[in-house]
Coordinates of C-alpha atoms in Angstrom, one line a residue:
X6 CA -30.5 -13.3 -25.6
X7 CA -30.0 -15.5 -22.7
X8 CA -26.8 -15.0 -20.2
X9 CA -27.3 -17.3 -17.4
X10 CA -30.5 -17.5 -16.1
X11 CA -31.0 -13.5 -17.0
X12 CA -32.6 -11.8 -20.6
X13 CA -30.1 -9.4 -21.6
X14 CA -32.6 -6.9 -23.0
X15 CA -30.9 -4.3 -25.1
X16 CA -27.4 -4.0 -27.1
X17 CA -25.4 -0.8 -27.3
X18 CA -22.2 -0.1 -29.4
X19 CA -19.3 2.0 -29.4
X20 CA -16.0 2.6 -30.3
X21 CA -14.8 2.6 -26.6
X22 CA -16.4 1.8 -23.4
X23 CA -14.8 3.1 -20.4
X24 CA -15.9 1.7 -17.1
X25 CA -15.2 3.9 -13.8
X26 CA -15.4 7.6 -13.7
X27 CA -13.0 8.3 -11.3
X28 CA -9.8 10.5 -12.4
X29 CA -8.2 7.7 -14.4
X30 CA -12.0 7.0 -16.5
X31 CA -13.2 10.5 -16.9
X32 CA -9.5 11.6 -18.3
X33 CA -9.4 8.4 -20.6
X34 CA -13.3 9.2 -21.5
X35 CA -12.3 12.7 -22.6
X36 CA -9.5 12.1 -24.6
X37 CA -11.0 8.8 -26.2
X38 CA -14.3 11.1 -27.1
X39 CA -13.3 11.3 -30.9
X40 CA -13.8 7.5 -30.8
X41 CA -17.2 8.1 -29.6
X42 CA -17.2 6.7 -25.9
X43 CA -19.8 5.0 -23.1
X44 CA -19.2 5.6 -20.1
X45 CA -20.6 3.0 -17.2
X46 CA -19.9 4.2 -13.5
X47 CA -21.3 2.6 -10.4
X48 CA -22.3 5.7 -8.4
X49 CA -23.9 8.9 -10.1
X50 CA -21.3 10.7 -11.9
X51 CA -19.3 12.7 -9.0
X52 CA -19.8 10.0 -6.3
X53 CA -18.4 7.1 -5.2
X54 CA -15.1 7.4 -6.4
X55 CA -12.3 7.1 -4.2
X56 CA -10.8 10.4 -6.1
X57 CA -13.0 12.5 -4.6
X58 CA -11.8 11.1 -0.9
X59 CA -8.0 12.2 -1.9
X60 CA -7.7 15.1 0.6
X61 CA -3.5 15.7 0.4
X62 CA -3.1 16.4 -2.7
X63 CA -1.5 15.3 -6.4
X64 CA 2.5 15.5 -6.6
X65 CA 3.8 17.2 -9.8
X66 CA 7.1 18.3 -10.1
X67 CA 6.6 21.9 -11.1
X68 CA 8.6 24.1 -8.1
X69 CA 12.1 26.5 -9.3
X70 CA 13.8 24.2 -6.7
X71 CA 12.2 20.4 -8.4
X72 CA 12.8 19.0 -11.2
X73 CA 11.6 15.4 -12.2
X74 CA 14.6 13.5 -11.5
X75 CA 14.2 14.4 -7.8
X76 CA 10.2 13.5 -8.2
X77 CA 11.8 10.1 -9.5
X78 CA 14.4 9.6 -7.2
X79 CA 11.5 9.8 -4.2
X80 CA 8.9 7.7 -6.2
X81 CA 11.4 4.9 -6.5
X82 CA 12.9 5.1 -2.7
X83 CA 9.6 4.5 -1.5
X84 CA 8.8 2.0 -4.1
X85 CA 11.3 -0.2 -2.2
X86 CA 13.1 -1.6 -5.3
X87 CA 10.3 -2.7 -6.9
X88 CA 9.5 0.4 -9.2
X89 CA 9.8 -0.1 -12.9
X90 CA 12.1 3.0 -13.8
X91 CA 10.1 3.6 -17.4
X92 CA 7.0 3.7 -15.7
X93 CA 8.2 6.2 -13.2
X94 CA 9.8 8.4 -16.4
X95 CA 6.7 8.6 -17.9
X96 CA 5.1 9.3 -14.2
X97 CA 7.1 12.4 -13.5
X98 CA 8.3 13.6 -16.7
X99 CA 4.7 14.2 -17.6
X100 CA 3.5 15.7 -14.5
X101 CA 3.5 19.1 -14.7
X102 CA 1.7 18.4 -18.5
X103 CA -0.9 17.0 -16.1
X104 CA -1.2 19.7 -14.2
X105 CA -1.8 22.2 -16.5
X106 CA -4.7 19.9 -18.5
X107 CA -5.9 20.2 -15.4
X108 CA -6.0 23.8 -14.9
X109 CA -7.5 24.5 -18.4
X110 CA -10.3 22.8 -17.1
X111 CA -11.1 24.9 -14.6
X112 CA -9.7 23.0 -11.1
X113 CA -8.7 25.5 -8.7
X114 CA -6.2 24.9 -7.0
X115 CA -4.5 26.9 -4.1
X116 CA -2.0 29.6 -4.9
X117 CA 0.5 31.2 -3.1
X118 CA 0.7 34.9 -2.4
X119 CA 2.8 35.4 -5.4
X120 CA 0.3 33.8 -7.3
X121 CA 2.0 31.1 -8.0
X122 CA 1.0 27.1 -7.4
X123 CA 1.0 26.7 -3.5
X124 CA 2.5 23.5 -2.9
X125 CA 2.7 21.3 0.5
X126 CA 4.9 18.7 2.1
X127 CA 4.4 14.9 2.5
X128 CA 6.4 12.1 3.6
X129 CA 9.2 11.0 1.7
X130 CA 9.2 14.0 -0.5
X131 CA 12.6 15.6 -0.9
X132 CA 10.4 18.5 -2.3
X133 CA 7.6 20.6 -1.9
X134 CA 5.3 19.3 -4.5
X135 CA 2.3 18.3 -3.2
X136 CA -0.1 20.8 -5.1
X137 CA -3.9 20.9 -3.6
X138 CA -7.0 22.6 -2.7
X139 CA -7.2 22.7 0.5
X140 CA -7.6 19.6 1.6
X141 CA -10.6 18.6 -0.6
X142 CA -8.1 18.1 -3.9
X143 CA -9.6 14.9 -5.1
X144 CA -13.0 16.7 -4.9
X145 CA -12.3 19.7 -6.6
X146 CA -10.4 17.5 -9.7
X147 CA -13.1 15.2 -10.0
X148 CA -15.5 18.3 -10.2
X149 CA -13.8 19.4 -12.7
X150 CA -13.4 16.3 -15.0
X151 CA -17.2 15.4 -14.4
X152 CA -18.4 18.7 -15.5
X153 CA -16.0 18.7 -18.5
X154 CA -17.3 15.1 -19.2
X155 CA -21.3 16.5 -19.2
X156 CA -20.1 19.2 -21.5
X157 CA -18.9 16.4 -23.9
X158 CA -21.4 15.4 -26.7
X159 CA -19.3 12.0 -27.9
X160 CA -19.3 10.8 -24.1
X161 CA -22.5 9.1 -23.6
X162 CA -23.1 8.3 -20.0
X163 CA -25.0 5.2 -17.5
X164 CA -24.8 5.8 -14.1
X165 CA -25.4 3.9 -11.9
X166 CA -24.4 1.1 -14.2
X167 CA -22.8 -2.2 -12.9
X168 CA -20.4 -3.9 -15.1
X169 CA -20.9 -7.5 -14.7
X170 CA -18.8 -9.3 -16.7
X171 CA -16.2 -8.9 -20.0
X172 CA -17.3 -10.2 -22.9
X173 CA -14.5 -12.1 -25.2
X174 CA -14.7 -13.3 -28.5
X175 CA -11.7 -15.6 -30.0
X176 CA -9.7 -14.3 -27.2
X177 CA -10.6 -10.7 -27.5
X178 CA -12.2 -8.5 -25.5
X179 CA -15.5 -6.8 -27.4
X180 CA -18.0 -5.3 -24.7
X181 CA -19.3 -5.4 -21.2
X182 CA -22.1 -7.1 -19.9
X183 CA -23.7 -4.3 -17.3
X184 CA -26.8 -3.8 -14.8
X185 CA -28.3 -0.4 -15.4
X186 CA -30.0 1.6 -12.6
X187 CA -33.5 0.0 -13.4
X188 CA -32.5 -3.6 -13.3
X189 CA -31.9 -4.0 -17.2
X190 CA -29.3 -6.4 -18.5
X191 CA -27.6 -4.1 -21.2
X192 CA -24.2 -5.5 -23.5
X193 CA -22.7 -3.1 -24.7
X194 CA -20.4 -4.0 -27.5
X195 CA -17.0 -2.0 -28.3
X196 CA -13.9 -2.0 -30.0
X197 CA -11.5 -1.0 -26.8
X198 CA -12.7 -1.7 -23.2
X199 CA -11.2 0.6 -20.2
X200 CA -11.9 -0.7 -16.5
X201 CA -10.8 2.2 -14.5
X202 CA -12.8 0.5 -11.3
X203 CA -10.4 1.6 -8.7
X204 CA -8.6 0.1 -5.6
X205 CA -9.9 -2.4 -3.0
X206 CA -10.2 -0.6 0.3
X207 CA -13.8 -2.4 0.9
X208 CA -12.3 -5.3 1.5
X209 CA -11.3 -4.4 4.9
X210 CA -12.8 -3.7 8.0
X211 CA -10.8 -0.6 8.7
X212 CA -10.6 1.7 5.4
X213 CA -10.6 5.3 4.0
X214 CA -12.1 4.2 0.8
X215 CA -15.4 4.8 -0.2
X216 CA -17.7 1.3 0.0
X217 CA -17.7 0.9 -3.9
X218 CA -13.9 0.1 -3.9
X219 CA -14.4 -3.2 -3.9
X220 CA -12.5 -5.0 -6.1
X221 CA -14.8 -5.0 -9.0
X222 CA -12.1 -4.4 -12.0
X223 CA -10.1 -6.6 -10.4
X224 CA -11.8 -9.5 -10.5
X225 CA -13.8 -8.6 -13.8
X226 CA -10.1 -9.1 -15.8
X227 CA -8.9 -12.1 -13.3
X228 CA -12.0 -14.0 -14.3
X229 CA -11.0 -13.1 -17.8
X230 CA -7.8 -14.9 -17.8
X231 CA -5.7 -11.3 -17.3
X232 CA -2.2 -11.3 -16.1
X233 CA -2.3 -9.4 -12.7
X234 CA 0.7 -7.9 -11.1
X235 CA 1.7 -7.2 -7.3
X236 CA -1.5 -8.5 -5.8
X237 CA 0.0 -8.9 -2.6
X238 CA 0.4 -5.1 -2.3
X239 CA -1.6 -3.0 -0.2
X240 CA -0.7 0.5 1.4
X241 CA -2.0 1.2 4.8
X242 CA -2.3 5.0 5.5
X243 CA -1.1 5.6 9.2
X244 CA -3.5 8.1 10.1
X245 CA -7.2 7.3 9.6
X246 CA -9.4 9.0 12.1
X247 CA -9.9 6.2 15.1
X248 CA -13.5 7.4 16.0
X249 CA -15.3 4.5 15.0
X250 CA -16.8 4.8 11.5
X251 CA -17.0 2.9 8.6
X252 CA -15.4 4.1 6.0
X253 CA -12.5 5.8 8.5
X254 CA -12.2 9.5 8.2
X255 CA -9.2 10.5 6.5
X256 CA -6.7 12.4 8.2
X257 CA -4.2 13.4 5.5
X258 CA -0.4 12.9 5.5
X259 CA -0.3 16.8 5.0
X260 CA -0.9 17.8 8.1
X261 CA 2.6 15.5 9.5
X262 CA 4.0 17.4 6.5
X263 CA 2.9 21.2 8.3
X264 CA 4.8 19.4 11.2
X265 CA 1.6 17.3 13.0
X266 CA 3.5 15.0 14.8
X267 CA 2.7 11.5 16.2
X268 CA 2.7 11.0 20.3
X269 CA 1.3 8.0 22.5
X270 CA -1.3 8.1 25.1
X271 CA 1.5 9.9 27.3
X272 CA 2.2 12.6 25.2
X273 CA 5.6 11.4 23.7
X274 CA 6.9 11.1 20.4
X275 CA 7.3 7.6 19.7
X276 CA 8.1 8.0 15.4
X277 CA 11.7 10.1 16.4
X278 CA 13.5 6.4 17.7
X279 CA 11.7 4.5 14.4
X280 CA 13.2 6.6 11.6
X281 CA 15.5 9.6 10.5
X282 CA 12.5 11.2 8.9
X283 CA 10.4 10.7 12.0
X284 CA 6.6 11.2 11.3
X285 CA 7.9 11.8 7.6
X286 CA 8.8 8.7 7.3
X287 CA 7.6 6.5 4.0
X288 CA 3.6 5.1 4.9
X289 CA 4.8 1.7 5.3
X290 CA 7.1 2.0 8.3
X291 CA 4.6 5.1 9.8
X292 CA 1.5 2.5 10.1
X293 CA 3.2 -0.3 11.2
X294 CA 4.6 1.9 13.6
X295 CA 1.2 3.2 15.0
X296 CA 0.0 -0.3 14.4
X297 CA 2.8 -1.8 17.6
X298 CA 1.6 0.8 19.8
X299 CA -1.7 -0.3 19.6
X300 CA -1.0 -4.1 19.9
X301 CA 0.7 -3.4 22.9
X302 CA -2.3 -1.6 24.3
X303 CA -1.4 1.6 23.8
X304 CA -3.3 4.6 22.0
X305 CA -2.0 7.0 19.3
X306 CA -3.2 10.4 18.8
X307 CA -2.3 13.0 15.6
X308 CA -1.4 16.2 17.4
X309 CA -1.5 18.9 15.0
X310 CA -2.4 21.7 18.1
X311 CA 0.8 23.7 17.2
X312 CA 1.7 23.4 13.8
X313 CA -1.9 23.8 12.4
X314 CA -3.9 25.2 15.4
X315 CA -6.2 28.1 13.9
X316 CA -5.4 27.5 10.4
X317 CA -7.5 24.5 10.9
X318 CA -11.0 25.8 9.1
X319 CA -8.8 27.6 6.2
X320 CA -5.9 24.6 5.3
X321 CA -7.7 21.7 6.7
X322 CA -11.6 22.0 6.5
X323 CA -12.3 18.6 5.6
X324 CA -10.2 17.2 8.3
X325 CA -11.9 19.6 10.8
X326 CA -15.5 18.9 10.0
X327 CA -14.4 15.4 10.2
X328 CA -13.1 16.0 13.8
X329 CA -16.0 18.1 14.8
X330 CA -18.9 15.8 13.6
X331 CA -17.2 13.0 16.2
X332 CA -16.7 15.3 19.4
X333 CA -12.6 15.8 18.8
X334 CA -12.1 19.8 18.0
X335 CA -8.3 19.4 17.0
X336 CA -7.5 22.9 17.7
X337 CA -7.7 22.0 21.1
X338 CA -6.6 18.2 21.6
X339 CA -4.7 15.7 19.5
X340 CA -6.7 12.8 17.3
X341 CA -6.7 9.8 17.6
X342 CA -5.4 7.7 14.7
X343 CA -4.9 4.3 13.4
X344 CA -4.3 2.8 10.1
X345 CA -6.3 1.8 7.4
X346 CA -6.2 0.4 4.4
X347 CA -5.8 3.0 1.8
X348 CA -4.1 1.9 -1.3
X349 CA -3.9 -0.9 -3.9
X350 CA 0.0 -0.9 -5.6
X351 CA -1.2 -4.3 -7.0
X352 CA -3.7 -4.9 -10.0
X353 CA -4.1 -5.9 -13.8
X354 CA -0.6 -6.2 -15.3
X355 CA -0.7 -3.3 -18.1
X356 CA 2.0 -1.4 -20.2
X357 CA 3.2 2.0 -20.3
X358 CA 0.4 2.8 -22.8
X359 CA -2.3 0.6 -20.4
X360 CA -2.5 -2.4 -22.5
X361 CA -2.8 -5.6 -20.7
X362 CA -2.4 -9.1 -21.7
X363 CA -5.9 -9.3 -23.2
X364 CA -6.7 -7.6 -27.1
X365 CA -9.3 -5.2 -26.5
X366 CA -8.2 -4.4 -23.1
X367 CA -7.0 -1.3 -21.3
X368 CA -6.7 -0.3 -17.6
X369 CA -5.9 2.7 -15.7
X370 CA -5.9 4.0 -12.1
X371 CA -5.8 2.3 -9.0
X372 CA -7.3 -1.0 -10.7
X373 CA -3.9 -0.9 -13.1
X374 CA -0.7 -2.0 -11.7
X375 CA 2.0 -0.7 -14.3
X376 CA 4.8 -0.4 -11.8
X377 CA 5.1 2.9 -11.0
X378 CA 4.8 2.5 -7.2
X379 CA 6.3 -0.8 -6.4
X380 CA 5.9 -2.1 -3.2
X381 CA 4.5 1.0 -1.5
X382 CA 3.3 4.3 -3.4
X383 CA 5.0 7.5 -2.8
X384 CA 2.1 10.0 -1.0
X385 CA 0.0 12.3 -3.5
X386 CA 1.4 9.8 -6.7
X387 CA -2.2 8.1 -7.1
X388 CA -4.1 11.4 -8.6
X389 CA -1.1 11.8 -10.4
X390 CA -0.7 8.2 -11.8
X391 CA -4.3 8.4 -12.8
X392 CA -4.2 11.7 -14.6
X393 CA -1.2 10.6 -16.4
X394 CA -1.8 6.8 -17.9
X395 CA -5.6 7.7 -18.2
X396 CA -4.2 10.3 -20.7
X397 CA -1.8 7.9 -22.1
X398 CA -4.3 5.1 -22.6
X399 CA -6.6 8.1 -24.6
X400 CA -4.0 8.7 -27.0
X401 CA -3.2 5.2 -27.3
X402 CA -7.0 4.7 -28.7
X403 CA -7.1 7.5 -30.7
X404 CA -3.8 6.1 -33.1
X405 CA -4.4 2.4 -32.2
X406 CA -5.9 0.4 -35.5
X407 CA -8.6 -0.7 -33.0
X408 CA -10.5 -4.6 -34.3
X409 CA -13.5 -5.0 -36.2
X410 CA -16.1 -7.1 -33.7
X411 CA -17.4 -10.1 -34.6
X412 CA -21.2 -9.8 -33.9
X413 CA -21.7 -13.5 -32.8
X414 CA -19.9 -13.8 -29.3
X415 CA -20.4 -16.9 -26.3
X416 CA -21.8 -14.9 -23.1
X417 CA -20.6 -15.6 -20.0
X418 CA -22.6 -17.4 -17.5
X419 CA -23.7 -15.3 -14.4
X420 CA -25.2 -17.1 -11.6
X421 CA -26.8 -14.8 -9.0
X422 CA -25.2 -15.7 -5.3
X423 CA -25.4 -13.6 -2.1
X424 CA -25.4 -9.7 -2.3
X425 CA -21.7 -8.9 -0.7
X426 CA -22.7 -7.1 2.3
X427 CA -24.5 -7.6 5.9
X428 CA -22.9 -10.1 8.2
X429 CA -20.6 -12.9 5.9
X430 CA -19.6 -9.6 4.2
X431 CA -18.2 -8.3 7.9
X432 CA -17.0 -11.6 8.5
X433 CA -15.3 -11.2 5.3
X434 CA -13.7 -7.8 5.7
X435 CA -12.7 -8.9 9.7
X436 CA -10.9 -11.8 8.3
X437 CA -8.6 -9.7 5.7
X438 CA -8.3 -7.4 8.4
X439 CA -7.1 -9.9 10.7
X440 CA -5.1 -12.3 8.2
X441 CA -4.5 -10.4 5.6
X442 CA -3.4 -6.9 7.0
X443 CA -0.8 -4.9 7.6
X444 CA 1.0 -7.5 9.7
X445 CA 1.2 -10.8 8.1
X446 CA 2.1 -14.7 8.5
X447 CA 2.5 -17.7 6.7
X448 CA -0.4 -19.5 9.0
X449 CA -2.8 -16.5 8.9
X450 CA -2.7 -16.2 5.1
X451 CA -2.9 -19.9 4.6
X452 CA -6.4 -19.7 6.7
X453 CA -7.5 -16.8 4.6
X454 CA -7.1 -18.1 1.3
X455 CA -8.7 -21.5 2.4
X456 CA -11.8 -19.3 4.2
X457 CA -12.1 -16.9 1.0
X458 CA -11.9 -19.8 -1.4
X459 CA -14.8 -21.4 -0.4
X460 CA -16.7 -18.2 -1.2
X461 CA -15.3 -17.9 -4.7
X462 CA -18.1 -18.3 -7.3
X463 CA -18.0 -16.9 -10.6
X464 CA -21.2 -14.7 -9.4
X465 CA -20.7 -10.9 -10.8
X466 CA -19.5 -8.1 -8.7
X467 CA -21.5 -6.8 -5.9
X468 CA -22.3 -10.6 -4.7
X469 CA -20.3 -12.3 -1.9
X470 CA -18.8 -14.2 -4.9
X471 CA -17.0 -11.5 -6.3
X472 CA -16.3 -10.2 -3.1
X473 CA -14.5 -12.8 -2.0
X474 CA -12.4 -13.3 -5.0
X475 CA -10.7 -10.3 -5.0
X476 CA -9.7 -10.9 -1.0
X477 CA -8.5 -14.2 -2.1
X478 CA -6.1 -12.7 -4.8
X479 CA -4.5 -10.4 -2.4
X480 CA -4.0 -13.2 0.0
X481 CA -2.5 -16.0 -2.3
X482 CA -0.5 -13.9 -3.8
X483 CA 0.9 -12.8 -0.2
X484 CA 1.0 -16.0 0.6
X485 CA 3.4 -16.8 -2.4
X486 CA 6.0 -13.6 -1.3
X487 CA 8.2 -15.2 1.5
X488 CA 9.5 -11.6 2.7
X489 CA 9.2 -8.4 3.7
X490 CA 8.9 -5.2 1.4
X491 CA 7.2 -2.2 1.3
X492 CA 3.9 -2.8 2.3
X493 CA 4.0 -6.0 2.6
X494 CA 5.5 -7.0 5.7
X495 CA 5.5 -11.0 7.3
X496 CA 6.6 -11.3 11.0
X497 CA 7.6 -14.9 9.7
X498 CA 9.7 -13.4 6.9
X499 CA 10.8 -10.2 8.6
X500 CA 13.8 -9.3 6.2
X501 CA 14.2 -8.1 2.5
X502 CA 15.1 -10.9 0.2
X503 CA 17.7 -9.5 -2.5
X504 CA 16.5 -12.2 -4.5
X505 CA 13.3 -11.5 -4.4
X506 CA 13.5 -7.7 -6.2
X507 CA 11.1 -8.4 -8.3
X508 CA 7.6 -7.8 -9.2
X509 CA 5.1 -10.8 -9.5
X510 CA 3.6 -11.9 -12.5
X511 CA 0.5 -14.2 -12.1
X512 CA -3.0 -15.6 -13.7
X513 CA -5.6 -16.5 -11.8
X514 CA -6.9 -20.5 -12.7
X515 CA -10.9 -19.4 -11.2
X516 CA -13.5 -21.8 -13.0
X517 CA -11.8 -25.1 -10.9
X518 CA -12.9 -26.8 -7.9
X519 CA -10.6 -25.0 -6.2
X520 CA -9.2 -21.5 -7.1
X521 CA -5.4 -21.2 -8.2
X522 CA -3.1 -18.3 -9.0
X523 CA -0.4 -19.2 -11.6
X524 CA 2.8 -17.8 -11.6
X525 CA 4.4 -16.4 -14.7
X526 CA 7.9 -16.3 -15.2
X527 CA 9.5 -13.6 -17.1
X528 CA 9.3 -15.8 -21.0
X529 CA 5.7 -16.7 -19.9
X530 CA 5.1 -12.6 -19.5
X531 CA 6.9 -12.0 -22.2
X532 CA 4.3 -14.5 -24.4
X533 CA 1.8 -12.4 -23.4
X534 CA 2.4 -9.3 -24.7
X535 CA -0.3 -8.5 -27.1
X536 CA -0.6 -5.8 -29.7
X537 CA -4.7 -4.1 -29.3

């Protein structure tokens, strides 16, 4: 069997194929293992997922003083009015549920001296809520889920494994086209396909994300005629580690919650004249904060001296091996910080349950947009978000009446192109940076989407292709949003349009001469609602 120019070698089936083992895949592989479920990761099992970077924590609203409605209320102020208030329900209501799934699985998290659940403060939290181990959380939940996932019989495992392309048949979605570890071509043929990829950090030069979030989900379902959602989206944290590596070192928002606070190269507070809640203040307005000071020459330094000092190697470990391994002990002096990009709010267009517009299709995590953060996440609501709807989209599976598969299916065409990385792959990444960061214009994102479109080719992920297709989604669809919100800010279109409170809806036209993203208007959304 020919796909392209390659032999695909071998053919696999299963009920469900799950694709990403970050929190969102491993939770959706566990709950979907009475189907009997593949799972295809990129990076051994354990690595390369950007849960096991998450160092503040995962917000549940589980506190004597908390209660969901106040976890809501948050989620949606920081959303910026762009929240969909079912999605957040579901978010919040079934937090603490999350939590304790969690915990029967073995994740230790930190307690308090009356044994209960110790739990921290983050910006734009009216709570206490942030619950977390140390600050390693991500890493300790993902060490959990992957050692419940090995312990699983029905969750048989590839990794590495590359997904390369969906495979549809009359419009459905039956299997996945993937590159295992020793360069076979493999499809794998299914009932229900799950693309819990992750975000898009990769894309730009300065990130916290591990170098496998690179879009791949992304573009796998754009290039299958998916509708997408927010694209233009992106969450910048404030306080990545400015000590020249690549990925940034994280410097988590928990420490500004222990009171870390934010000071120029003179020592002075700069965040008190910005907003009421200072250095608490929602991501957005922090980073683009930090980012000023640095355009107008200045330097920004995290100074967490008093509020952390000793406690450093017992609350903030990671943080302070980080610190030590570039010559910055921050018991002593402050750090210095800039942003990064951290966060993708934007993604394949799914419902409550993780359905998108495509049969056979489900998505959950970062790589899902289902509008429970709007224009800019709440802090600590990504482990949560991917806990909860890769949950959801398990029990979905286990009731849905999931579609026989045809056996005879067309395979997509795969040319090879360029491997995404070395110099056009920097060029790349400077150019998002640049045009397509966290200060934008209608001129700078008009050159990036004519730059990244000549790159588009319908070359699988991992090639400049790909690569440069997910950039150029995020930047047409900026293009297209003629205001400022969240984080999403143009200098050209400074202000909040009332008119515009509303998410975005679009397909992406990839297989012309020249790439296109379509619109949809709500009756075109509402035609594509699909029951799996």
């Amino acid at each position: 069997m020919n796909v392209g120019s390659r032999e695909v070698g071998e053919e696999l089936w299963s009920d469900v194929i799950v694709v990403g083992a970050g929190a969102a895949g491993l939770t959706a592989a566990l709950g979907a293992a009475d189907r009997g479920v593949t799972l295809l990761a990129k990076a051994p099992l354990g690595e390369g997922a950007a849960t096991g970077w998450a160092q503040g924590g995962v917000a549940a609203a589980v506190g004597s003083d908390d209660s969901p409605a106040l976890h809501a209320a948050d989620t949606v102020a920081a959303g910026a009015g762009l929240c969909d208030p079912t999605s957040v329900e579901r978010l919040v209501e079934s937090g603490p549920e999350a939590i304790e799934r969690l915990l029967a699985l073995g994740t230790r998290l930190d307690r308090a001296s009356d044994g209960s659940l110790a739990a921290g403060q983050e910006a734009a939290h009216q709570r206490r809520r942030v619950l977390h181990a140390a600050d390693a959380t991500g890493r300790e939940i993902l060490r959990a889920l992957v050692e419940a996932v090995r312990r699983e019989p029905r969750v048989r495992t590839f990794a590495p494994a590359h997904a390369e392309a969906l495979v549809l048949a009359a419009g459905r979605v039956v299997g996945v086209l993937a590159r295992h570890d020793d360069g076979r071509r493999v499809l794998h043929r299914g009932r229900a396909v799950v693309l819990a990829t992750g975000g898009i950090g990769r894309l730009y030069r300065h990130t916290t994300n591990p170098p496998e979030a690179s879009g791949d989900g992304l573009v796998l379902a754009a290039r299958a005629g998916a509708v997408l959602a927010d694209l233009e989206f992106v969450q910048f944290h404030p306080t990545a580690l400015a000590a020249g590596a690549d990925p940034l070192p994280l410097l988590t928002e928990a420490l500004r919650g222990e009171g870390a606070v934010l000071v120029d190269e003179r020592g002075v507070r700069f965040m008190v004249d910005e907003h009421p809640l200072a250095e608490l203040a929602p991501r957005d307005v922090v980073s683009r904060a930090i980012w000023w000071q640095l355009e107008a020459g200045r330097r920004v330094f995290l100074d967490a001296r008093e509020a952390v000092g000793s406690r450093f190697a017992e609350r903030f470990p990671t943080v302070l091996a980080a610190c030590l391994a570039a010559g910055i002990d921050p018991r002593l002096v402050p750090m210095p910080v800039a942003p990064a990009a951290h966060y993708h709010m934007g993604g394949i267009a799914t419902d409550g349950e993780g359905r998108t517009s495509l049969p056979g299709l489900w998505a959950a995590g970062e790589v899902a947009s289902t509008g429970v953060h709007g224009a800019n996440r709440l802090a600590s609501n990504s482990l949560l978000e991917a806990l909860v709807f890769g949950a959801r989209v398990a029990r979905d599976l286990a009731h849905a009446e999931l579609a026989a598969v045809a056996r005879r299916e067309a395979l997509p065409e795969l040319p090879q192109g360029p491997a995404a990385s070395g110099e056009r792959e920097a060029e790349l990444r400077d150019l998002m940076w640049r045009r397509v960061g966290l200060v934008r214009d209608g001129q700078g994102l008009a050159e990036a989407v004519e730059r990244l479109a000549r790159e588009v080719t319908p070359a699988p992920p991992g090639s400049l292709g790909a690569f440069a297709t997910a950039g150029w989604l995020i930047a047409a669809a900026a293009g297209a949003r003629q205001e400022s919100r969240g984080g999403h800010f143009r200098c050209d279109f400074p202000a909040t349009d009332a008119r515009l409170a509303q998410r975005s809806f679009a397909v992406a036209e990839l297989d012309g001469a020249y790439p296109r993203l379509r619109p949809l208007g709500r009756s075109d959304r509402d035609e594509t609602a699909v029951a799996q």
